[in-house]
């Protein structure tokens, strides 16, 4: 009996390990939040006393059901998918998603109480661009003349474009003007890796048709000449790049200017320096007589 019990325990442990190692469902790895504009359809608020509003901020849609009409467990407003006697698509773009990202979309749906008990569940689709993204087909809970929300629908896809557009479309044929209500839309993603830097060929300004321009022809000719000169052959390189006569002449002039500046005496007798400076004040005060000033000019300055 003891061996049998141990064997059973071993089998149970292995079974648990196998369950842990089972493949993760598609989309389960998507953990980075995506901003869904007005995903709870709180804007604009349907005016008090009204059941419906005619606009949906951030979405292309037909209107909103008030929180009182929607009767969502979280007291949320909901978006309509039909108006009058026809279905109207409800769509928006996921602005923070780049092409190649995997995305998991979640939302809640409700058949709405405009559908009487006994009528078929309200069908609808969720679509997004991309040949590999098969439209998702969904049906609400059973209509019963009152709110009957399904919480936590999911649909996973791979973005085929930047800011992919998601669209909810009612496909009800019985009483099509009473489509399902949608709210609490959210999304998470796994962003694609950043693109590799541009290759040198794509960043070359003389690549492609630009190679025939005069500027690029001159560059190509210079490259061809330089490629024929070994780095150690100074005479050959001088024939391509020139000998730099103007540059050398400029360097000589700067060198001479520095030398001349260094020869200027920095130290001299104070009296000699003052005598050199006296020419200007003497010229300004030459015509001033002692009676023209309280303090005679001769007392103003060394001069």
PDB file of C-alpha atoms in Angstrom:
ATOM      1  CA  UNK A   1       0.000   0.000   0.000  1.00  0.00           C
ATOM      2  CA  UNK A   2       2.863   2.375   0.813  1.00  0.00           C
ATOM      3  CA  UNK A   3       4.466   1.949  -2.605  1.00  0.00           C
ATOM      4  CA  UNK A   4       1.132   2.481  -4.315  1.00  0.00           C
ATOM      5  CA  UNK A   5       0.548   5.675  -2.380  1.00  0.00           C
ATOM      6  CA  UNK A   6       4.041   6.972  -3.293  1.00  0.00           C
ATOM      7  CA  UNK A   7       3.433   6.181  -6.935  1.00  0.00           C
ATOM      8  CA  UNK A   8       0.189   8.103  -6.877  1.00  0.00           C
ATOM      9  CA  UNK A   9       1.899  11.087  -5.284  1.00  0.00           C
ATOM     10  CA  UNK A  10       4.635  11.010  -7.943  1.00  0.00           C
ATOM     11  CA  UNK A  11       2.104  10.924 -10.752  1.00  0.00           C
ATOM     12  CA  UNK A  12       0.214  13.831  -9.205  1.00  0.00           C
ATOM     13  CA  UNK A  13       3.418  15.870  -8.900  1.00  0.00           C
ATOM     14  CA  UNK A  14       4.420  15.207 -12.504  1.00  0.00           C
ATOM     15  CA  UNK A  15       0.931  16.131 -13.659  1.00  0.00           C
ATOM     16  CA  UNK A  16       1.219  19.447 -11.858  1.00  0.00           C
ATOM     17  CA  UNK A  17       4.585  20.119 -13.512  1.00  0.00           C
ATOM     18  CA  UNK A  18       3.149  19.376 -16.937  1.00  0.00           C
ATOM     19  CA  UNK A  19       0.250  21.758 -16.293  1.00  0.00           C
ATOM     20  CA  UNK A  20       2.663  24.541 -15.360  1.00  0.00           C
ATOM     21  CA  UNK A  21       4.706  23.983 -18.519  1.00  0.00           C
ATOM     22  CA  UNK A  22       1.677  24.088 -20.817  1.00  0.00           C
ATOM     23  CA  UNK A  23       1.785  26.712 -23.595  1.00  0.00           C
ATOM     24  CA  UNK A  24       0.567  30.180 -22.622  1.00  0.00           C
ATOM     25  CA  UNK A  25      -2.556  31.246 -24.548  1.00  0.00           C
ATOM     26  CA  UNK A  26      -2.033  33.815 -27.296  1.00  0.00           C
ATOM     27  CA  UNK A  27      -2.073  37.337 -25.958  1.00  0.00           C
ATOM     28  CA  UNK A  28      -1.531  36.311 -22.328  1.00  0.00           C
ATOM     29  CA  UNK A  29       1.961  37.811 -22.431  1.00  0.00           C
ATOM     30  CA  UNK A  30       0.648  41.269 -23.355  1.00  0.00           C
ATOM     31  CA  UNK A  31       1.262  43.284 -20.196  1.00  0.00           C
ATOM     32  CA  UNK A  32       2.100  46.837 -21.282  1.00  0.00           C
ATOM     33  CA  UNK A  33      -1.006  49.039 -20.857  1.00  0.00           C
ATOM     34  CA  UNK A  34      -2.386  50.781 -23.935  1.00  0.00           C
ATOM     35  CA  UNK A  35      -4.292  54.042 -23.619  1.00  0.00           C
ATOM     36  CA  UNK A  36      -7.798  53.598 -24.994  1.00  0.00           C
ATOM     37  CA  UNK A  37      -9.344  57.033 -25.349  1.00  0.00           C
ATOM     38  CA  UNK A  38     -12.650  57.260 -23.457  1.00  0.00           C
ATOM     39  CA  UNK A  39     -12.687  53.491 -22.994  1.00  0.00           C
ATOM     40  CA  UNK A  40     -15.385  53.675 -20.296  1.00  0.00           C
ATOM     41  CA  UNK A  41     -17.465  56.072 -22.416  1.00  0.00           C
ATOM     42  CA  UNK A  42     -17.705  58.622 -19.627  1.00  0.00           C
ATOM     43  CA  UNK A  43     -17.459  61.564 -22.047  1.00  0.00           C
ATOM     44  CA  UNK A  44     -19.674  63.301 -22.709  1.00  0.00           C
ATOM     45  CA  UNK A  45     -21.977  62.641 -19.777  1.00  0.00           C
ATOM     46  CA  UNK A  46     -25.518  61.934 -20.916  1.00  0.00           C
ATOM     47  CA  UNK A  47     -27.679  64.745 -19.453  1.00  0.00           C
ATOM     48  CA  UNK A  48     -29.660  63.894 -16.339  1.00  0.00           C
ATOM     49  CA  UNK A  49     -33.106  62.570 -17.137  1.00  0.00           C
ATOM     50  CA  UNK A  50     -32.072  61.314 -20.598  1.00  0.00           C
ATOM     51  CA  UNK A  51     -31.357  57.720 -21.572  1.00  0.00           C
ATOM     52  CA  UNK A  52     -29.178  58.444 -24.609  1.00  0.00           C
ATOM     53  CA  UNK A  53     -26.641  60.924 -25.927  1.00  0.00           C
ATOM     54  CA  UNK A  54     -25.798  61.524 -29.585  1.00  0.00           C
ATOM     55  CA  UNK A  55     -21.975  61.852 -29.468  1.00  0.00           C
ATOM     56  CA  UNK A  56     -19.034  59.736 -28.287  1.00  0.00           C
ATOM     57  CA  UNK A  57     -15.752  61.544 -27.592  1.00  0.00           C
ATOM     58  CA  UNK A  58     -12.713  59.847 -29.122  1.00  0.00           C
ATOM     59  CA  UNK A  59     -14.770  57.329 -31.114  1.00  0.00           C
ATOM     60  CA  UNK A  60     -16.661  57.137 -34.363  1.00  0.00           C
ATOM     61  CA  UNK A  61     -20.065  55.946 -33.215  1.00  0.00           C
ATOM     62  CA  UNK A  62     -23.733  56.652 -32.993  1.00  0.00           C
ATOM     63  CA  UNK A  63     -24.134  57.641 -29.355  1.00  0.00           C
ATOM     64  CA  UNK A  64     -24.163  56.673 -25.698  1.00  0.00           C
ATOM     65  CA  UNK A  65     -26.492  55.015 -23.209  1.00  0.00           C
ATOM     66  CA  UNK A  66     -26.558  56.701 -19.814  1.00  0.00           C
ATOM     67  CA  UNK A  67     -25.309  54.868 -16.742  1.00  0.00           C
ATOM     68  CA  UNK A  68     -28.925  54.513 -15.598  1.00  0.00           C
ATOM     69  CA  UNK A  69     -29.938  52.953 -18.926  1.00  0.00           C
ATOM     70  CA  UNK A  70     -26.847  50.739 -19.240  1.00  0.00           C
ATOM     71  CA  UNK A  71     -27.091  49.386 -15.659  1.00  0.00           C
ATOM     72  CA  UNK A  72     -23.442  48.295 -15.729  1.00  0.00           C
ATOM     73  CA  UNK A  73     -22.136  46.832 -12.420  1.00  0.00           C
ATOM     74  CA  UNK A  74     -19.549  49.656 -12.253  1.00  0.00           C
ATOM     75  CA  UNK A  75     -22.155  52.311 -13.090  1.00  0.00           C
ATOM     76  CA  UNK A  76     -20.524  53.044 -16.463  1.00  0.00           C
ATOM     77  CA  UNK A  77     -22.058  54.625 -19.528  1.00  0.00           C
ATOM     78  CA  UNK A  78     -22.029  52.434 -22.646  1.00  0.00           C
ATOM     79  CA  UNK A  79     -21.694  52.949 -26.399  1.00  0.00           C
ATOM     80  CA  UNK A  80     -24.464  52.076 -28.829  1.00  0.00           C
ATOM     81  CA  UNK A  81     -23.898  49.920 -31.908  1.00  0.00           C
ATOM     82  CA  UNK A  82     -27.192  50.757 -33.618  1.00  0.00           C
ATOM     83  CA  UNK A  83     -29.436  53.735 -34.202  1.00  0.00           C
ATOM     84  CA  UNK A  84     -32.980  53.871 -35.471  1.00  0.00           C
ATOM     85  CA  UNK A  85     -33.435  50.603 -37.346  1.00  0.00           C
ATOM     86  CA  UNK A  86     -29.865  49.905 -38.457  1.00  0.00           C
ATOM     87  CA  UNK A  87     -26.482  48.896 -37.093  1.00  0.00           C
ATOM     88  CA  UNK A  88     -23.793  51.598 -36.890  1.00  0.00           C
ATOM     89  CA  UNK A  89     -20.105  50.586 -36.463  1.00  0.00           C
ATOM     90  CA  UNK A  90     -18.283  51.787 -33.343  1.00  0.00           C
ATOM     91  CA  UNK A  91     -14.549  52.392 -33.870  1.00  0.00           C
ATOM     92  CA  UNK A  92     -11.429  54.093 -32.526  1.00  0.00           C
ATOM     93  CA  UNK A  93      -7.658  53.918 -32.968  1.00  0.00           C
ATOM     94  CA  UNK A  94      -5.129  52.659 -30.421  1.00  0.00           C
ATOM     95  CA  UNK A  95      -2.690  55.553 -30.760  1.00  0.00           C
ATOM     96  CA  UNK A  96       0.156  54.118 -28.702  1.00  0.00           C
ATOM     97  CA  UNK A  97       0.498  50.876 -30.673  1.00  0.00           C
ATOM     98  CA  UNK A  98       3.096  50.348 -33.412  1.00  0.00           C
ATOM     99  CA  UNK A  99       2.944  47.946 -36.315  1.00  0.00           C
ATOM    100  CA  UNK A 100       4.075  44.476 -35.233  1.00  0.00           C
ATOM    101  CA  UNK A 101       2.851  44.751 -31.647  1.00  0.00           C
ATOM    102  CA  UNK A 102       0.676  41.982 -30.243  1.00  0.00           C
ATOM    103  CA  UNK A 103      -2.415  43.371 -28.553  1.00  0.00           C
ATOM    104  CA  UNK A 104      -5.042  41.929 -26.229  1.00  0.00           C
ATOM    105  CA  UNK A 105      -8.310  43.865 -26.235  1.00  0.00           C
ATOM    106  CA  UNK A 106     -10.862  43.511 -23.411  1.00  0.00           C
ATOM    107  CA  UNK A 107     -14.395  44.909 -22.963  1.00  0.00           C
ATOM    108  CA  UNK A 108     -17.875  44.208 -21.573  1.00  0.00           C
ATOM    109  CA  UNK A 109     -21.082  43.676 -23.592  1.00  0.00           C
ATOM    110  CA  UNK A 110     -24.813  43.702 -22.896  1.00  0.00           C
ATOM    111  CA  UNK A 111     -27.849  42.787 -25.061  1.00  0.00           C
ATOM    112  CA  UNK A 112     -29.626  45.912 -23.680  1.00  0.00           C
ATOM    113  CA  UNK A 113     -33.099  45.800 -22.263  1.00  0.00           C
ATOM    114  CA  UNK A 114     -34.672  46.987 -25.502  1.00  0.00           C
ATOM    115  CA  UNK A 115     -34.582  43.316 -26.532  1.00  0.00           C
ATOM    116  CA  UNK A 116     -37.351  41.229 -24.991  1.00  0.00           C
ATOM    117  CA  UNK A 117     -36.788  37.903 -23.294  1.00  0.00           C
ATOM    118  CA  UNK A 118     -36.766  35.022 -25.758  1.00  0.00           C
ATOM    119  CA  UNK A 119     -35.125  36.961 -28.579  1.00  0.00           C
ATOM    120  CA  UNK A 120     -31.834  35.502 -29.813  1.00  0.00           C
ATOM    121  CA  UNK A 121     -28.520  36.648 -28.338  1.00  0.00           C
ATOM    122  CA  UNK A 122     -27.203  39.789 -30.008  1.00  0.00           C
ATOM    123  CA  UNK A 123     -24.289  38.938 -32.352  1.00  0.00           C
ATOM    124  CA  UNK A 124     -21.496  41.321 -33.288  1.00  0.00           C
ATOM    125  CA  UNK A 125     -17.949  41.320 -34.633  1.00  0.00           C
ATOM    126  CA  UNK A 126     -14.660  42.915 -33.648  1.00  0.00           C
ATOM    127  CA  UNK A 127     -12.364  43.706 -36.585  1.00  0.00           C
ATOM    128  CA  UNK A 128      -8.902  45.174 -37.079  1.00  0.00           C
ATOM    129  CA  UNK A 129      -6.772  45.644 -40.212  1.00  0.00           C
ATOM    130  CA  UNK A 130      -4.412  42.855 -41.271  1.00  0.00           C
ATOM    131  CA  UNK A 131      -4.890  39.710 -43.338  1.00  0.00           C
ATOM    132  CA  UNK A 132      -3.795  37.516 -40.436  1.00  0.00           C
ATOM    133  CA  UNK A 133      -6.333  39.074 -38.063  1.00  0.00           C
ATOM    134  CA  UNK A 134      -9.511  37.040 -38.399  1.00  0.00           C
ATOM    135  CA  UNK A 135     -12.557  39.043 -37.264  1.00  0.00           C
ATOM    136  CA  UNK A 136     -13.758  38.050 -33.823  1.00  0.00           C
ATOM    137  CA  UNK A 137     -17.375  36.855 -33.669  1.00  0.00           C
ATOM    138  CA  UNK A 138     -19.214  37.310 -30.363  1.00  0.00           C
ATOM    139  CA  UNK A 139     -22.729  37.078 -28.945  1.00  0.00           C
ATOM    140  CA  UNK A 140     -24.077  38.712 -25.833  1.00  0.00           C
ATOM    141  CA  UNK A 141     -25.717  36.936 -22.920  1.00  0.00           C
ATOM    142  CA  UNK A 142     -29.377  35.964 -23.262  1.00  0.00           C
ATOM    143  CA  UNK A 143     -31.706  38.971 -23.607  1.00  0.00           C
ATOM    144  CA  UNK A 144     -34.112  39.109 -20.675  1.00  0.00           C
ATOM    145  CA  UNK A 145     -35.632  42.563 -20.874  1.00  0.00           C
ATOM    146  CA  UNK A 146     -33.045  44.026 -18.520  1.00  0.00           C
ATOM    147  CA  UNK A 147     -29.277  44.396 -18.229  1.00  0.00           C
ATOM    148  CA  UNK A 148     -27.379  41.126 -18.585  1.00  0.00           C
ATOM    149  CA  UNK A 149     -23.721  42.102 -18.853  1.00  0.00           C
ATOM    150  CA  UNK A 150     -20.881  39.780 -19.842  1.00  0.00           C
ATOM    151  CA  UNK A 151     -17.706  41.088 -18.206  1.00  0.00           C
ATOM    152  CA  UNK A 152     -14.273  40.542 -19.711  1.00  0.00           C
ATOM    153  CA  UNK A 153     -14.519  39.643 -23.384  1.00  0.00           C
ATOM    154  CA  UNK A 154     -11.095  39.326 -25.057  1.00  0.00           C
ATOM    155  CA  UNK A 155      -9.722  39.503 -28.576  1.00  0.00           C
ATOM    156  CA  UNK A 156      -6.026  39.267 -29.501  1.00  0.00           C
ATOM    157  CA  UNK A 157      -4.338  40.413 -32.695  1.00  0.00           C
ATOM    158  CA  UNK A 158      -1.067  41.575 -34.213  1.00  0.00           C
ATOM    159  CA  UNK A 159      -1.066  45.199 -35.332  1.00  0.00           C
ATOM    160  CA  UNK A 160      -0.621  45.468 -39.094  1.00  0.00           C
ATOM    161  CA  UNK A 161      -0.252  49.258 -38.929  1.00  0.00           C
ATOM    162  CA  UNK A 162       0.626  51.990 -36.495  1.00  0.00           C
ATOM    163  CA  UNK A 163      -2.347  53.100 -34.377  1.00  0.00           C
ATOM    164  CA  UNK A 164      -4.582  50.221 -35.546  1.00  0.00           C
ATOM    165  CA  UNK A 165      -8.298  50.881 -35.753  1.00  0.00           C
ATOM    166  CA  UNK A 166     -10.629  48.547 -33.845  1.00  0.00           C
ATOM    167  CA  UNK A 167     -14.282  48.311 -34.858  1.00  0.00           C
ATOM    168  CA  UNK A 168     -17.324  46.803 -33.136  1.00  0.00           C
ATOM    169  CA  UNK A 169     -20.169  46.023 -35.572  1.00  0.00           C
ATOM    170  CA  UNK A 170     -23.569  44.610 -34.683  1.00  0.00           C
ATOM    171  CA  UNK A 171     -24.660  41.788 -37.000  1.00  0.00           C
ATOM    172  CA  UNK A 172     -28.124  41.280 -35.508  1.00  0.00           C
ATOM    173  CA  UNK A 173     -30.799  40.670 -38.133  1.00  0.00           C
ATOM    174  CA  UNK A 174     -33.718  40.399 -35.696  1.00  0.00           C
ATOM    175  CA  UNK A 175     -34.564  43.878 -34.401  1.00  0.00           C
ATOM    176  CA  UNK A 176     -31.269  45.302 -35.798  1.00  0.00           C
ATOM    177  CA  UNK A 177     -31.956  48.737 -34.321  1.00  0.00           C
ATOM    178  CA  UNK A 178     -31.373  47.299 -30.864  1.00  0.00           C
ATOM    179  CA  UNK A 179     -27.692  46.358 -31.011  1.00  0.00           C
ATOM    180  CA  UNK A 180     -25.469  45.300 -28.120  1.00  0.00           C
ATOM    181  CA  UNK A 181     -24.018  47.869 -25.718  1.00  0.00           C
ATOM    182  CA  UNK A 182     -20.223  48.049 -25.343  1.00  0.00           C
ATOM    183  CA  UNK A 183     -18.188  49.567 -22.494  1.00  0.00           C
ATOM    184  CA  UNK A 184     -15.073  49.233 -20.309  1.00  0.00           C
ATOM    185  CA  UNK A 185     -12.794  48.859 -23.348  1.00  0.00           C
ATOM    186  CA  UNK A 186      -9.119  48.375 -22.412  1.00  0.00           C
ATOM    187  CA  UNK A 187      -6.003  46.966 -24.068  1.00  0.00           C
ATOM    188  CA  UNK A 188      -2.509  45.704 -23.320  1.00  0.00           C
ATOM    189  CA  UNK A 189       0.342  45.078 -25.723  1.00  0.00           C
ATOM    190  CA  UNK A 190       3.762  43.599 -26.271  1.00  0.00           C
ATOM    191  CA  UNK A 191       5.571  46.248 -28.296  1.00  0.00           C
ATOM    192  CA  UNK A 192       7.728  45.147 -31.248  1.00  0.00           C
ATOM    193  CA  UNK A 193      11.514  45.608 -31.021  1.00  0.00           C
ATOM    194  CA  UNK A 194      12.819  48.939 -32.228  1.00  0.00           C
ATOM    195  CA  UNK A 195      13.862  48.994 -35.873  1.00  0.00           C
ATOM    196  CA  UNK A 196      17.526  48.642 -36.782  1.00  0.00           C
ATOM    197  CA  UNK A 197      19.434  51.807 -37.776  1.00  0.00           C
ATOM    198  CA  UNK A 198      19.456  52.738 -41.428  1.00  0.00           C
ATOM    199  CA  UNK A 199      22.144  51.097 -43.498  1.00  0.00           C
ATOM    200  CA  UNK A 200      24.923  53.212 -44.935  1.00  0.00           C
ATOM    201  CA  UNK A 201      23.476  52.726 -48.387  1.00  0.00           C
ATOM    202  CA  UNK A 202      20.079  54.165 -47.423  1.00  0.00           C
ATOM    203  CA  UNK A 203      21.701  57.130 -45.627  1.00  0.00           C
ATOM    204  CA  UNK A 204      24.130  57.943 -48.459  1.00  0.00           C
ATOM    205  CA  UNK A 205      23.016  61.283 -49.991  1.00  0.00           C
ATOM    206  CA  UNK A 206      24.521  60.184 -53.302  1.00  0.00           C
ATOM    207  CA  UNK A 207      22.701  56.846 -53.439  1.00  0.00           C
ATOM    208  CA  UNK A 208      20.214  56.041 -56.203  1.00  0.00           C
ATOM    209  CA  UNK A 209      19.170  58.784 -58.608  1.00  0.00           C
ATOM    210  CA  UNK A 210      21.195  61.411 -56.699  1.00  0.00           C
ATOM    211  CA  UNK A 211      24.427  59.845 -57.976  1.00  0.00           C
ATOM    212  CA  UNK A 212      23.989  61.673 -61.301  1.00  0.00           C
ATOM    213  CA  UNK A 213      23.940  65.173 -59.761  1.00  0.00           C
ATOM    214  CA  UNK A 214      27.021  67.386 -60.388  1.00  0.00           C
ATOM    215  CA  UNK A 215      27.926  67.487 -56.694  1.00  0.00           C
ATOM    216  CA  UNK A 216      27.857  63.696 -56.337  1.00  0.00           C
ATOM    217  CA  UNK A 217      29.837  63.255 -59.552  1.00  0.00           C
ATOM    218  CA  UNK A 218      32.586  65.490 -58.146  1.00  0.00           C
ATOM    219  CA  UNK A 219      32.604  63.502 -54.906  1.00  0.00           C
ATOM    220  CA  UNK A 220      32.780  60.230 -56.803  1.00  0.00           C
ATOM    221  CA  UNK A 221      35.660  61.499 -58.925  1.00  0.00           C
ATOM    222  CA  UNK A 222      37.567  62.606 -55.821  1.00  0.00           C
ATOM    223  CA  UNK A 223      37.000  59.242 -54.139  1.00  0.00           C
ATOM    224  CA  UNK A 224      38.238  57.475 -57.263  1.00  0.00           C
ATOM    225  CA  UNK A 225      41.443  59.532 -57.364  1.00  0.00           C
ATOM    226  CA  UNK A 226      42.121  59.103 -53.673  1.00  0.00           C
ATOM    227  CA  UNK A 227      41.568  55.341 -53.911  1.00  0.00           C
ATOM    228  CA  UNK A 228      44.423  55.175 -56.438  1.00  0.00           C
ATOM    229  CA  UNK A 229      46.917  56.799 -54.054  1.00  0.00           C
ATOM    230  CA  UNK A 230      48.559  54.742 -51.305  1.00  0.00           C
ATOM    231  CA  UNK A 231      48.452  56.522 -47.921  1.00  0.00           C
ATOM    232  CA  UNK A 232      52.254  56.734 -47.875  1.00  0.00           C
ATOM    233  CA  UNK A 233      52.571  58.468 -51.278  1.00  0.00           C
ATOM    234  CA  UNK A 234      52.597  62.164 -50.319  1.00  0.00           C
ATOM    235  CA  UNK A 235      53.191  63.413 -53.848  1.00  0.00           C
ATOM    236  CA  UNK A 236      50.238  61.431 -55.197  1.00  0.00           C
ATOM    237  CA  UNK A 237      47.912  62.632 -52.454  1.00  0.00           C
ATOM    238  CA  UNK A 238      49.072  66.204 -53.018  1.00  0.00           C
ATOM    239  CA  UNK A 239      48.037  65.916 -56.632  1.00  0.00           C
ATOM    240  CA  UNK A 240      44.508  64.978 -55.557  1.00  0.00           C
ATOM    241  CA  UNK A 241      43.967  67.136 -52.488  1.00  0.00           C
ATOM    242  CA  UNK A 242      46.375  69.950 -53.369  1.00  0.00           C
ATOM    243  CA  UNK A 243      49.410  71.149 -51.426  1.00  0.00           C
ATOM    244  CA  UNK A 244      47.513  73.577 -49.235  1.00  0.00           C
ATOM    245  CA  UNK A 245      49.360  76.737 -50.350  1.00  0.00           C
ATOM    246  CA  UNK A 246      46.629  79.072 -49.073  1.00  0.00           C
ATOM    247  CA  UNK A 247      46.304  77.241 -45.800  1.00  0.00           C
ATOM    248  CA  UNK A 248      50.070  77.273 -45.233  1.00  0.00           C
ATOM    249  CA  UNK A 249      50.266  80.999 -46.049  1.00  0.00           C
ATOM    250  CA  UNK A 250      47.533  81.702 -43.527  1.00  0.00           C
ATOM    251  CA  UNK A 251      49.352  79.688 -40.875  1.00  0.00           C
ATOM    252  CA  UNK A 252      52.549  81.674 -41.564  1.00  0.00           C
ATOM    253  CA  UNK A 253      50.704  84.985 -41.119  1.00  0.00           C
ATOM    254  CA  UNK A 254      49.202  83.856 -37.812  1.00  0.00           C
ATOM    255  CA  UNK A 255      52.604  82.681 -36.592  1.00  0.00           C
ATOM    256  CA  UNK A 256      54.199  86.045 -37.442  1.00  0.00           C
ATOM    257  CA  UNK A 257      51.364  87.930 -35.701  1.00  0.00           C
ATOM    258  CA  UNK A 258      51.890  85.922 -32.533  1.00  0.00           C
ATOM    259  CA  UNK A 259      55.624  86.637 -32.641  1.00  0.00           C
ATOM    260  CA  UNK A 260      55.059  90.374 -33.134  1.00  0.00           C
ATOM    261  CA  UNK A 261      52.608  90.473 -30.262  1.00  0.00           C
ATOM    262  CA  UNK A 262      55.174  88.816 -28.034  1.00  0.00           C
ATOM    263  CA  UNK A 263      57.751  91.500 -28.837  1.00  0.00           C
ATOM    264  CA  UNK A 264      55.599  94.340 -27.532  1.00  0.00           C
ATOM    265  CA  UNK A 265      57.168  95.579 -24.240  1.00  0.00           C
ATOM    266  CA  UNK A 266      54.913  95.044 -21.254  1.00  0.00           C
ATOM    267  CA  UNK A 267      57.033  96.883 -18.643  1.00  0.00           C
ATOM    268  CA  UNK A 268      58.137 100.530 -18.743  1.00  0.00           C
ATOM    269  CA  UNK A 269      58.801 103.485 -16.415  1.00  0.00           C
ATOM    270  CA  UNK A 270      55.540 104.899 -14.889  1.00  0.00           C
ATOM    271  CA  UNK A 271      56.613 108.452 -15.664  1.00  0.00           C
ATOM    272  CA  UNK A 272      57.184 107.551 -19.285  1.00  0.00           C
ATOM    273  CA  UNK A 273      53.774 105.873 -19.493  1.00  0.00           C
ATOM    274  CA  UNK A 274      52.089 108.871 -17.826  1.00  0.00           C
ATOM    275  CA  UNK A 275      53.766 111.260 -20.224  1.00  0.00           C
ATOM    276  CA  UNK A 276      52.331 109.274 -23.140  1.00  0.00           C
ATOM    277  CA  UNK A 277      48.866 109.512 -21.598  1.00  0.00           C
ATOM    278  CA  UNK A 278      49.017 113.214 -20.830  1.00  0.00           C
ATOM    279  CA  UNK A 279      48.506 114.322 -24.412  1.00  0.00           C
ATOM    280  CA  UNK A 280      44.734 113.837 -24.278  1.00  0.00           C
ATOM    281  CA  UNK A 281      43.924 115.493 -20.907  1.00  0.00           C
ATOM    282  CA  UNK A 282      46.318 118.360 -21.721  1.00  0.00           C
ATOM    283  CA  UNK A 283      44.447 118.972 -24.963  1.00  0.00           C
ATOM    284  CA  UNK A 284      41.111 119.033 -23.121  1.00  0.00           C
ATOM    285  CA  UNK A 285      42.263 121.435 -20.425  1.00  0.00           C
ATOM    286  CA  UNK A 286      44.567 123.679 -22.474  1.00  0.00           C
ATOM    287  CA  UNK A 287      41.923 126.400 -22.842  1.00  0.00           C
ATOM    288  CA  UNK A 288      40.639 126.198 -19.242  1.00  0.00           C
ATOM    289  CA  UNK A 289      41.901 129.103 -17.084  1.00  0.00           C
ATOM    290  CA  UNK A 290      42.368 128.852 -13.298  1.00  0.00           C
ATOM    291  CA  UNK A 291      39.205 130.953 -12.775  1.00  0.00           C
ATOM    292  CA  UNK A 292      37.037 128.565 -14.785  1.00  0.00           C
ATOM    293  CA  UNK A 293      37.141 125.778 -12.188  1.00  0.00           C
ATOM    294  CA  UNK A 294      37.087 125.486  -8.425  1.00  0.00           C
ATOM    295  CA  UNK A 295      39.976 123.051  -8.591  1.00  0.00           C
ATOM    296  CA  UNK A 296      42.707 124.094 -11.043  1.00  0.00           C
ATOM    297  CA  UNK A 297      43.288 121.640 -13.876  1.00  0.00           C
ATOM    298  CA  UNK A 298      46.872 121.235 -12.788  1.00  0.00           C
ATOM    299  CA  UNK A 299      45.583 119.543  -9.621  1.00  0.00           C
ATOM    300  CA  UNK A 300      43.336 117.072 -11.413  1.00  0.00           C
ATOM    301  CA  UNK A 301      45.950 114.755 -12.802  1.00  0.00           C
ATOM    302  CA  UNK A 302      49.585 113.933 -12.941  1.00  0.00           C
ATOM    303  CA  UNK A 303      49.868 116.043 -16.066  1.00  0.00           C
TER     304      UNK A 303
END
